[in-house]
Coordinates of C-alpha atoms and ligand atoms in Angstrom, one line a residue:
X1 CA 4.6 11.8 5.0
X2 CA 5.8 14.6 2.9
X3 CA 4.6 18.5 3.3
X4 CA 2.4 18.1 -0.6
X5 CA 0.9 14.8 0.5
X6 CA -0.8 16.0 3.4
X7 CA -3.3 18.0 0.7
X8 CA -5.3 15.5 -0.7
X9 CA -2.7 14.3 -3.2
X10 CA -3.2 16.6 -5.6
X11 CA 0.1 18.4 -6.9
X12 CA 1.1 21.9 -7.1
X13 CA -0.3 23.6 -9.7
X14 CA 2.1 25.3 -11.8
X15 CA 1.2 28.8 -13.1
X16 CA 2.7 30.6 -16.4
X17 CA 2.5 34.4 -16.7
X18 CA 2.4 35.5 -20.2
X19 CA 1.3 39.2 -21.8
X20 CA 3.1 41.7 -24.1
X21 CA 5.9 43.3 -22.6
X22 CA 6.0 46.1 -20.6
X23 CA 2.4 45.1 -19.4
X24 CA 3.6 44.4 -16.4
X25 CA 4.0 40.4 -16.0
X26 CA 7.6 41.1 -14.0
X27 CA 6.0 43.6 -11.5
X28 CA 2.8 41.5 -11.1
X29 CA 5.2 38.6 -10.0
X30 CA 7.3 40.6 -7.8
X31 CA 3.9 41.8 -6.1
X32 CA 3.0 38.3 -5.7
X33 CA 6.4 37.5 -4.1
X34 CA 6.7 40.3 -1.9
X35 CA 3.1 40.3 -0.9
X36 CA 3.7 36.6 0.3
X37 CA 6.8 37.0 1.5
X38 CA 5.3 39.7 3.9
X39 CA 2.9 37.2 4.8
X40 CA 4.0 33.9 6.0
X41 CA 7.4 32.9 7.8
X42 CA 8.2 30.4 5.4
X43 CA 6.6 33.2 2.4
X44 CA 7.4 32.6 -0.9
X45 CA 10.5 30.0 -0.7
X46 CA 12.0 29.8 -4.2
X47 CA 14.2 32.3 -5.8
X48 CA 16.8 32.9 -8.6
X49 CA 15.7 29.4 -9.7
X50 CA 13.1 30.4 -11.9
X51 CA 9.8 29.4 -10.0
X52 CA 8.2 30.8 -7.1
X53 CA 6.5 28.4 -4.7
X54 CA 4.0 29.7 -2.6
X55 CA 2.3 27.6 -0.1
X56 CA -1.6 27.4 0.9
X57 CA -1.7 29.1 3.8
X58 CA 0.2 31.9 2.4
X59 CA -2.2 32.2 -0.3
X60 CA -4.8 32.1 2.2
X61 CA -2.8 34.6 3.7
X62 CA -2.9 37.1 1.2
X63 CA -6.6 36.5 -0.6
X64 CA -8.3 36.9 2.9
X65 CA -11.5 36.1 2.8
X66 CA -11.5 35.7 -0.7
X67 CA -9.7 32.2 -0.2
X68 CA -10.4 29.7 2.8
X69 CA -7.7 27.1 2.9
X70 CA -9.9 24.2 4.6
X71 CA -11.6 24.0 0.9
X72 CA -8.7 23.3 -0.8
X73 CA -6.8 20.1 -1.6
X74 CA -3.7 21.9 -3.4
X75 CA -0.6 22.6 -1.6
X76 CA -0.3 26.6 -2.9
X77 CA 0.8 27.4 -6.6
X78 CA 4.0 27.7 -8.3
X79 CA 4.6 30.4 -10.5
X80 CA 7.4 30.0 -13.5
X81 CA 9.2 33.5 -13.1
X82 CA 10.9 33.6 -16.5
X83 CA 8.0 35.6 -18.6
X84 CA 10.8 37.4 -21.0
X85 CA 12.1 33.8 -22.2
X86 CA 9.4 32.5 -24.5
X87 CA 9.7 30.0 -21.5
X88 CA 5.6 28.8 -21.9
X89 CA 5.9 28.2 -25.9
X90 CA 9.1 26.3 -25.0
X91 CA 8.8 24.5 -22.0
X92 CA 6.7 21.4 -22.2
X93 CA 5.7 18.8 -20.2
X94 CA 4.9 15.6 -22.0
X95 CA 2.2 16.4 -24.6
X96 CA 1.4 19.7 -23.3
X97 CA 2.5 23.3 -22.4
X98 CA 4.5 22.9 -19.0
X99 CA 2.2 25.0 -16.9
X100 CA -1.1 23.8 -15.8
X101 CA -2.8 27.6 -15.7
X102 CA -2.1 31.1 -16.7
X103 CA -2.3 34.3 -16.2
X104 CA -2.4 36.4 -19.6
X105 CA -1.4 40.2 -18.2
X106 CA -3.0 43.2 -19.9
X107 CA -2.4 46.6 -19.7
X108 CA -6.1 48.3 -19.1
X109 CA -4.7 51.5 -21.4
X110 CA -2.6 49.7 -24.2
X111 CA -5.1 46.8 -24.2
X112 CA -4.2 43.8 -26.7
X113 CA -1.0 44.0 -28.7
X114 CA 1.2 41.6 -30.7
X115 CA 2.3 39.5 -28.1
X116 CA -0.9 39.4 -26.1
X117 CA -2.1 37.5 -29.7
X118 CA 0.6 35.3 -29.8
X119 CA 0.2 34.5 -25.9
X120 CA -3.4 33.0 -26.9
X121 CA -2.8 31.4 -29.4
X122 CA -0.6 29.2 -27.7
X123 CA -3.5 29.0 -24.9
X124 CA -5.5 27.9 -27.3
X125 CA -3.3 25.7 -28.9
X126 CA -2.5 23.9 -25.7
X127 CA -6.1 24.4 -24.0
X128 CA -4.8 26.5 -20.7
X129 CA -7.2 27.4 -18.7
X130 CA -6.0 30.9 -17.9
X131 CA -7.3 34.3 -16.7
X132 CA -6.7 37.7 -17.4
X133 CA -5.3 40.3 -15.1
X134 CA -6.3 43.5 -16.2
X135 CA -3.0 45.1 -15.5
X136 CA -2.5 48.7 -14.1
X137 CA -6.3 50.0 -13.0
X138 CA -4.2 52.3 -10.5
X139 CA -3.2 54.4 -13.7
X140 CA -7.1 55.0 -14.4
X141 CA -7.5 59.0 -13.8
X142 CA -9.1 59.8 -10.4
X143 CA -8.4 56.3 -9.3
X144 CA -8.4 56.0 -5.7
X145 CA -5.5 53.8 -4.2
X146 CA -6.4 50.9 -1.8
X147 CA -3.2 49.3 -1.1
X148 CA -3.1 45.1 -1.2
X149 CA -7.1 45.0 -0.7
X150 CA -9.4 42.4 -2.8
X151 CA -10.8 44.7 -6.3
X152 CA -14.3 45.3 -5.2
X153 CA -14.0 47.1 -2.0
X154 CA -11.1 49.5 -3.9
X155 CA -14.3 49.8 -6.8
X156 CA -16.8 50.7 -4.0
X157 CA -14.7 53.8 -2.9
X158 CA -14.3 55.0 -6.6
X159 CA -16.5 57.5 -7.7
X160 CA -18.8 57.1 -10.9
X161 CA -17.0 58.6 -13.0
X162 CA -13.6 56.7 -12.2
X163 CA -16.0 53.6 -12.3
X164 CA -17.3 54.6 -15.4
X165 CA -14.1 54.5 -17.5
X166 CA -12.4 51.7 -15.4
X167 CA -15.4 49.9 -17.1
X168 CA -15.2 51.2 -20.3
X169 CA -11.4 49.7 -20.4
X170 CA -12.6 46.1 -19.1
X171 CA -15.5 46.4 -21.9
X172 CA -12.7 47.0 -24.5
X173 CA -10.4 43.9 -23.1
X174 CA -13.6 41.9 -23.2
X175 CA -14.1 42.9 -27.3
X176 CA -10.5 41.6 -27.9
X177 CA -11.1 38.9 -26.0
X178 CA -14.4 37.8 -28.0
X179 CA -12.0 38.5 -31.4
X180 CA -9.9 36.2 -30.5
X181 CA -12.6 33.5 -29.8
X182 CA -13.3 33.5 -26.2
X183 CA -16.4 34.6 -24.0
X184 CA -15.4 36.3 -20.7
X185 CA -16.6 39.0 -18.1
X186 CA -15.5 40.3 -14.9
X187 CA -14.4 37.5 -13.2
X188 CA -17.0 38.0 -10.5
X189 CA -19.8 37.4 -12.9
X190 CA -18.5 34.2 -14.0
X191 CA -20.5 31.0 -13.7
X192 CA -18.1 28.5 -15.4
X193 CA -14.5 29.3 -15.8
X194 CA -14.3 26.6 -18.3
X195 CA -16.5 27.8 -21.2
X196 CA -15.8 32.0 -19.6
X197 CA -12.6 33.6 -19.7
X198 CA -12.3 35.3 -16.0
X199 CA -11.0 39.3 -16.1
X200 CA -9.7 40.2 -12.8
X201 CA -8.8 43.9 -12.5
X202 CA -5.1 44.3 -10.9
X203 CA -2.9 46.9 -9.8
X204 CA 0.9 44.9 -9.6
X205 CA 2.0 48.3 -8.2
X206 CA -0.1 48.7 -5.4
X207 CA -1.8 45.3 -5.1
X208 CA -5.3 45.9 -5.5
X209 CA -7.0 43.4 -7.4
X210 CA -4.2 40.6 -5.9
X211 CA -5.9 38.7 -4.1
X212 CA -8.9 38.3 -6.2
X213 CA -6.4 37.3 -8.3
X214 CA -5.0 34.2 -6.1
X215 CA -8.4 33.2 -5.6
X216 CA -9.2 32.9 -9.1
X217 CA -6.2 30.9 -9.9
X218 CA -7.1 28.5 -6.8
X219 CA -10.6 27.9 -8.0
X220 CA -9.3 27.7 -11.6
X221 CA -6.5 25.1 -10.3
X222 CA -8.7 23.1 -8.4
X223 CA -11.8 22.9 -10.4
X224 CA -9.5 21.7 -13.6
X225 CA -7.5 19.4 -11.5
X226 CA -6.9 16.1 -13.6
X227 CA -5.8 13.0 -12.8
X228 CA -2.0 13.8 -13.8
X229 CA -1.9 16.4 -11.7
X230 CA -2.4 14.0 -8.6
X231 CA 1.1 13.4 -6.8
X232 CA 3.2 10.6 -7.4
X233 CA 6.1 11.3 -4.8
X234 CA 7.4 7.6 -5.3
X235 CA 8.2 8.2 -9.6
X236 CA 11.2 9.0 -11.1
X237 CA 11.2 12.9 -12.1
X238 CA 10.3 14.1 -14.7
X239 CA 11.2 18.0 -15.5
X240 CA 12.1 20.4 -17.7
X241 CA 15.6 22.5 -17.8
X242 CA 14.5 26.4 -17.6
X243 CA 17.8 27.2 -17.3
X244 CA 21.5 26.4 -17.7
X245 CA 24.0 28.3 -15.1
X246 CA 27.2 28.2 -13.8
X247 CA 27.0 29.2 -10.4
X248 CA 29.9 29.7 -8.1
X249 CA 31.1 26.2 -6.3
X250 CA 29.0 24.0 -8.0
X251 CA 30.3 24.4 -11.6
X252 CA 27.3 24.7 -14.5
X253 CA 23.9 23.8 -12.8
X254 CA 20.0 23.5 -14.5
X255 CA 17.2 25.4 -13.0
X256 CA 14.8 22.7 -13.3
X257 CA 10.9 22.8 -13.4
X258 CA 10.0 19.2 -11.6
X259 CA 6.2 18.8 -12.8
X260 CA 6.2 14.6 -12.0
X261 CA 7.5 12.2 -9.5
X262 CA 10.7 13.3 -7.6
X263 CA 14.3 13.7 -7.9
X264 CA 16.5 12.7 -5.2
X265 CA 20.3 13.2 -4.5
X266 CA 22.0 10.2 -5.5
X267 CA 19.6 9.8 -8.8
X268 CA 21.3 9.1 -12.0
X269 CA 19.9 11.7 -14.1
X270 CA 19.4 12.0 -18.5
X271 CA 18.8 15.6 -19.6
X272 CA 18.7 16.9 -23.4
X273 CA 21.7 18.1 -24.8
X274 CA 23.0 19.9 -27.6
X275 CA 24.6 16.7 -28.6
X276 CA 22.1 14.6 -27.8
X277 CA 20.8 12.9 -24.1
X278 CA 23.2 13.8 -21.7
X279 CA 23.7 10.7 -18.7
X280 CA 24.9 11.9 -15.5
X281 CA 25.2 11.5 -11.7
X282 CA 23.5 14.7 -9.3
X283 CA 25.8 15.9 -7.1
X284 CA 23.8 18.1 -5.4
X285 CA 20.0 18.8 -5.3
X286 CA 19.6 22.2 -4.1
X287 CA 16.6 24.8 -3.1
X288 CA 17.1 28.1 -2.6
X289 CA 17.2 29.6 1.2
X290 CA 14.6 31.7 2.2
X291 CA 15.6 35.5 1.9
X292 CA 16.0 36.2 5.2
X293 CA 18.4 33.5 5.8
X294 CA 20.7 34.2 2.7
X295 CA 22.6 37.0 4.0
X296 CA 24.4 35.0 6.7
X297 CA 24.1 31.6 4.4
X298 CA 25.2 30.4 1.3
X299 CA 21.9 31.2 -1.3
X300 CA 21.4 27.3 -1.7
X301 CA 20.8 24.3 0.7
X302 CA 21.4 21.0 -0.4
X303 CA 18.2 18.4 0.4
X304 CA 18.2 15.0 -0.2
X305 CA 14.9 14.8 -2.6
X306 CA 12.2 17.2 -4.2
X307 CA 9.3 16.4 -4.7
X308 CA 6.9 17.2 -8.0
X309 CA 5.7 20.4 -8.3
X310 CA 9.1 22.3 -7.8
X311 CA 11.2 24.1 -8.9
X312 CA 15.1 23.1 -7.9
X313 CA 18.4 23.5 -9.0
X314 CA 20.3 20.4 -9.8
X315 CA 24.5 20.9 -9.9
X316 CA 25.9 17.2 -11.8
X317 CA 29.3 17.0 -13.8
X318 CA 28.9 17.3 -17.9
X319 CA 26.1 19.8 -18.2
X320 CA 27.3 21.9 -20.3
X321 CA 25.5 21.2 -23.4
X322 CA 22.3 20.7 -21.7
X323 CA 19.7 22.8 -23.4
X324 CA 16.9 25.2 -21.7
X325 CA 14.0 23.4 -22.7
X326 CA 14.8 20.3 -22.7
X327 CA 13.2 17.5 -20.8
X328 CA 15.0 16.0 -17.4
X329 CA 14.3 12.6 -16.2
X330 CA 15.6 10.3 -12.9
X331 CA 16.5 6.8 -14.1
X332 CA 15.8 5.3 -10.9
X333 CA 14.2 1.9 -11.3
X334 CA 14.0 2.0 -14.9
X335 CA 16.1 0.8 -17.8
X336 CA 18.4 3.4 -18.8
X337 CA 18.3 3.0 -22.4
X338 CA 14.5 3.8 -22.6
X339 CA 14.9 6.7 -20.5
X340 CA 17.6 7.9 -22.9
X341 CA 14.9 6.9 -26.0
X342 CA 12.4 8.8 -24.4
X343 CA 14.6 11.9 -23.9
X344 CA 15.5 11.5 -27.8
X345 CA 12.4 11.3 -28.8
X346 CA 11.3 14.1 -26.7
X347 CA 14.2 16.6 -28.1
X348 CA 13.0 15.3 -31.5
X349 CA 9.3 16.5 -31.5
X350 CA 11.1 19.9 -31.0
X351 CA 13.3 19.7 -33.5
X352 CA 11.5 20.5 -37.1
X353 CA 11.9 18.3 -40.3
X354 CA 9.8 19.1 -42.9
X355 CA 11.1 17.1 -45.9
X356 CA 10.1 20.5 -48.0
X357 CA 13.0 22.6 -49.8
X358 CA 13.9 24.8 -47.4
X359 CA 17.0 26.4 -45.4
X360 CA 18.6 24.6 -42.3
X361 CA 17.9 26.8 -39.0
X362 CA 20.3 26.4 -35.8
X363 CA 19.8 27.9 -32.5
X364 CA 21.2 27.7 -29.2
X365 CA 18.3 27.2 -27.0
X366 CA 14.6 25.7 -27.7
X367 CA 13.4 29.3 -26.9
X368 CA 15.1 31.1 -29.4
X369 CA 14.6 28.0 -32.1
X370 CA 10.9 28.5 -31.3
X371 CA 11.1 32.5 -32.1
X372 CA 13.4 31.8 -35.4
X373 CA 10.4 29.3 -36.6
X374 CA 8.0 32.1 -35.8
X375 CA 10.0 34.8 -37.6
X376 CA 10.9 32.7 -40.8
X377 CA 7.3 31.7 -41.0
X378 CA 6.2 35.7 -40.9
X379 CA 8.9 36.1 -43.2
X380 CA 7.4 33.2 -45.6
X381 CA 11.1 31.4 -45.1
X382 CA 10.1 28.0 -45.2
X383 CA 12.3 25.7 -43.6
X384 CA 13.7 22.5 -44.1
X385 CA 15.4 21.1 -40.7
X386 CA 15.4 23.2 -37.6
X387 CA 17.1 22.3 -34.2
X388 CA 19.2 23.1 -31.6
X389 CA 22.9 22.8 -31.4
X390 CA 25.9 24.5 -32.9
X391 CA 26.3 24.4 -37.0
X392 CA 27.9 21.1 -37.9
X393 CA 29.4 19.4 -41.3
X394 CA 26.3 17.8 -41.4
X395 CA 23.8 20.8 -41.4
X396 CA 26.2 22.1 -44.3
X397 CA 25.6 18.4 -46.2
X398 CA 21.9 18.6 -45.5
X399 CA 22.1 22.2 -47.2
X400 CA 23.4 20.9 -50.2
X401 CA 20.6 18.0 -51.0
X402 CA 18.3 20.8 -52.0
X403 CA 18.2 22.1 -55.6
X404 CA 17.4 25.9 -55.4
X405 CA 20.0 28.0 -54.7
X406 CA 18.3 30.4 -52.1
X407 CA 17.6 27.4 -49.9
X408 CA 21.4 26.5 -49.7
X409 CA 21.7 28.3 -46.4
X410 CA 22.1 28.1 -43.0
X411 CA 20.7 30.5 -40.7
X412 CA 22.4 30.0 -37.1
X413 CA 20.9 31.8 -33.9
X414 CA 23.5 32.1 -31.1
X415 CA 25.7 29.7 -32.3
X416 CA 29.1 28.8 -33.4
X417 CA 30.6 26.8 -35.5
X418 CA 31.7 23.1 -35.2
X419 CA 34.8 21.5 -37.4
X420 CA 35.4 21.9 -40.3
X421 CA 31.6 23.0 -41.2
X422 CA 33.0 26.4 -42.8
X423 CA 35.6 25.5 -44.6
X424 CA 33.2 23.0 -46.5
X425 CA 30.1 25.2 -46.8
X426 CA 32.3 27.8 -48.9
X427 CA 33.1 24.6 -51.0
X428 CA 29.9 23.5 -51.3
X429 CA 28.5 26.9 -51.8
X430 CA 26.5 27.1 -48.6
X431 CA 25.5 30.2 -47.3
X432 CA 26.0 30.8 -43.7
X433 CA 24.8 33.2 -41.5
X434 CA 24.9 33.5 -38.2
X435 CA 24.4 36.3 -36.0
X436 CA 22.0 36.7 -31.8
X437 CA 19.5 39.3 -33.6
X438 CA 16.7 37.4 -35.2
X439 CA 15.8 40.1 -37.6
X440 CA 19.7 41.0 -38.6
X441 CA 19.5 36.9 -39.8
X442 CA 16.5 37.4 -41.7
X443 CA 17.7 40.3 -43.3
X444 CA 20.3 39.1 -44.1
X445 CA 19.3 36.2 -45.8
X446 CA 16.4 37.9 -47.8
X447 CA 19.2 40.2 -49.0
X448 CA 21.1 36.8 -50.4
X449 CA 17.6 36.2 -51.8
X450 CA 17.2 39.3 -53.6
X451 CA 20.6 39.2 -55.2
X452 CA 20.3 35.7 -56.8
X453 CA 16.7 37.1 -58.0
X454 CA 18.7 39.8 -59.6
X455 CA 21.5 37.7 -61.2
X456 CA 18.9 35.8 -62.7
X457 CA 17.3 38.5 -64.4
Ligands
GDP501 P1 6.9 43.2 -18.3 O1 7.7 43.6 -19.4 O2 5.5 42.7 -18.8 O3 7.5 42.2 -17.3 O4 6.5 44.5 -17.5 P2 7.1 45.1 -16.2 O5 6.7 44.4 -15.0 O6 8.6 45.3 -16.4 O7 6.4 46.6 -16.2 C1 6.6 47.6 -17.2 C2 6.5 48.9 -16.6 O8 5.1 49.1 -16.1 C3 7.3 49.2 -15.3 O9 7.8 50.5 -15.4 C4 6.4 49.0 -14.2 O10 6.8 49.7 -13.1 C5 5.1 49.5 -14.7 N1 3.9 48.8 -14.1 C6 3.7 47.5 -14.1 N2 2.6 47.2 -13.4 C7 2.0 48.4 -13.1 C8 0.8 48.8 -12.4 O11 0.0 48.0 -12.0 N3 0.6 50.1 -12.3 C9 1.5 51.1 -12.7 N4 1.2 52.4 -12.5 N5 2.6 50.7 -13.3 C10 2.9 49.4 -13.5

């Protein structure tokens, strides 16, 4: 029997940290991390792969007596560690958002901000349960450190005063919270985390608050625990590519987010590519070594199979189109043409077609197509066709089916260039623009805009 199976079947949740940046969602992380690698001789076990698996007992471990493992069915949590990517708006399982909970990170003195919206909308969007850590009490003046201790016993040594503003700051996070739609409290008054948003207090500096933290997320996982989240080691996989790297003697590899099934080391494997599904062979599945082990070893071993939820790295000849984002399936026991349909289809729910007039938007990754559609939308761009991949001959004929003028254009994130796709968009009069800062593009275009407006004064 396999290590997750042992744990009443369920799978391991996987956690997304989201927030505005500079609140603190890469520190909060790290604390995590180095708070559980402290902790347990295995600790934290996946690095530089973007997740972070941290078993049961270690989050036992850390939460104290705010967690008792014996109560839980889950084999520990696995946290996605890219929060700068737009990796939750991006990365989907089937259907949903890719993570099963989240944290929404909140500075206590900057309180909600652009991104902290835009992080719950797409909460609500996809119905996460999530909590909110209530980022940086430590700053609070007068605020008594209590290094890596659960959030009420560091309150209890506060004086009233401290106390007082500490929860004058919560009281504002809980207004913002309400604007947006939501009822919440202090987590500790919570009844029912599925109609109340939980706030947990947190230092990720000094670790206060931490454990409450874990323990919220455990009750959270386990109390929304559905049926797909039970294990089914004997599937095919089913992931999604966080990210596409070359890494030194194994060529251009995908750090992959397994949430179904499992992958194993002589699977035939289909992954999304910039040219479409992408069949290939693994060569090597490989997890990263604990830290202690990697300055004598290579970073990576190879295993034979991984198991659902995990995060791996998968090395396989003809990657190099594969797009972060995209969805990663084993064939294994299935026809390979449906897998390959399903991976189609799955890349084409991301791409956009509108059928309105509208300019053609490429980018290079399903992240940063997500953020142009967000930007053009704010900009009141709208668009007719938006996906990933470099600009082709036929982007430039799609450009030219519409009539007006300002929507012949193509605005290209990150990307180059494919044939002859120049050479006939200055035939055609097709405007191309391509540049990797979103705002220079939109700019730019609204400056092409405004000088066919003024022509046709
Ligand atoms: P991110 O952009 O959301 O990932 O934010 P970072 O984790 O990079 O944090 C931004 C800055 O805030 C860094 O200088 C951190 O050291 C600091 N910071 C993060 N969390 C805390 C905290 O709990 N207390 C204090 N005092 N500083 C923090």
């Amino acid at each position: 029997m396999s290590e997750e199976t042992q744990h009443g079947g369920l799978r391991t949740p996987i956690v997304a940290v989201l927030g505005h940046v500079d609140h603190g969602k890469t520190s909060l992380l790290d604390k995590i991390r180095g708070s559980t690698v402290i902790e347990g001789e295995a600790g934290a076990i996946t690095q530089h792969i973007g997740a972070t698996a941290v078993p049961l007992d270690v989050v036992g471990e850390v939460a104290g007596s705010l967690v008792d493992p014996s109560e839980f069915d889950l084999p520990g949590l696995l946290f996605i560690d890219t929060p700068g990517h737009h990796s939750f708006t991006t990365l989907r399982s089937r259907g949903g958002a890719l993570a099963d909970i989240a944290i929404l990170v909140v500075d206590v003195n900057d309180g909600f901000q652009p991104q902290t919206e835009e992080a719950i909308k797409i909460l609500a969007d996809s119905q996460t349960p999530f909590v909110v850590a209530a980022n940086k009490v430590d700053t609070i003046p007068g605020w008594q450190v209590h290094e890596d201790t659960p959030i009420q016993q560091t309150l209890d040594a506060q004086s009233d005063r401290v106390e007082q503003q500490f929860n004058e700051k919560l009281y504002e996070i809980i207004g913002e919270l309400s604007d947006a739609g939501f009822t919440s409290d202090f987590y500790w008054r919570v009844q029912d985390f599925r109609s109340n948003v939980g706030v947990v207090p947190v230092s990720a500096m000094t670790g206060e608050g931490v454990p409450d933290l874990l323990a919220v997320l455990m009750g959270l996982a386990q109390r929304y625990m559905k049926e797909d989240m039970a294990i089914d080691v004997q599937g095919p996989g089913a992931g999604t590519v966080l990210e596409v790297k070359e890494e030194r003697g194994f060529g251009t590899t995908l750090d992959v987010i397994l949430y179904d099934g499992t992958v194993r080391a002589d699977d035939t494997i289909v992954v999304g590519g910039v040219n479409g599904p992408i069949v290939t062979d693994v060569r090597a599945l490989l997890k990263p070594r604990p830290l202690a082990e990697i300055r004598t070893e290579s970073r990576f071993e190879k295993v034979d199979e991984i198991a659902a939820a995990a995060g791996v790295k998968i090395a396989a000849p003809d990657l190099d189109d594969a797009i972060a984002g995209a969805p990663v399936r084993a064939v294994r026991g299935r026809d390979l043409d449906d897998v390959i349909a399903d991976v189609q289809e799955e890349l084409a729910e991301v791409a956009v077609d509108t059928g309105e007039e509208g300019v053609v938007v490429k980018a290079d990754t399903l992240g940063s197509l997500e953020a142009m559609a967000n930007a053009m939308e704010e900009a009141e761009i709208p668009i007719m066709r938006a996906e990933v991949g470099d600009i082709a001959p036929r982007d430039v004929a799609m450009a030219t089916t519409v009539d007006e003028e300002e929507y012949r254009a193509i605005l290209g994130f990150n990307v180059d260039t494919l044939g002859d796709a120049d050479d006939r968009a200055e035939q055609d009069d097709v405007q191309v623009f391509r540049s990797d800062v979103i705002y220079q593009l939109v700019e730019e275009y609204e400056g092409f805009v405004e000088d066919i407006e003024r022509r046709q004064k």
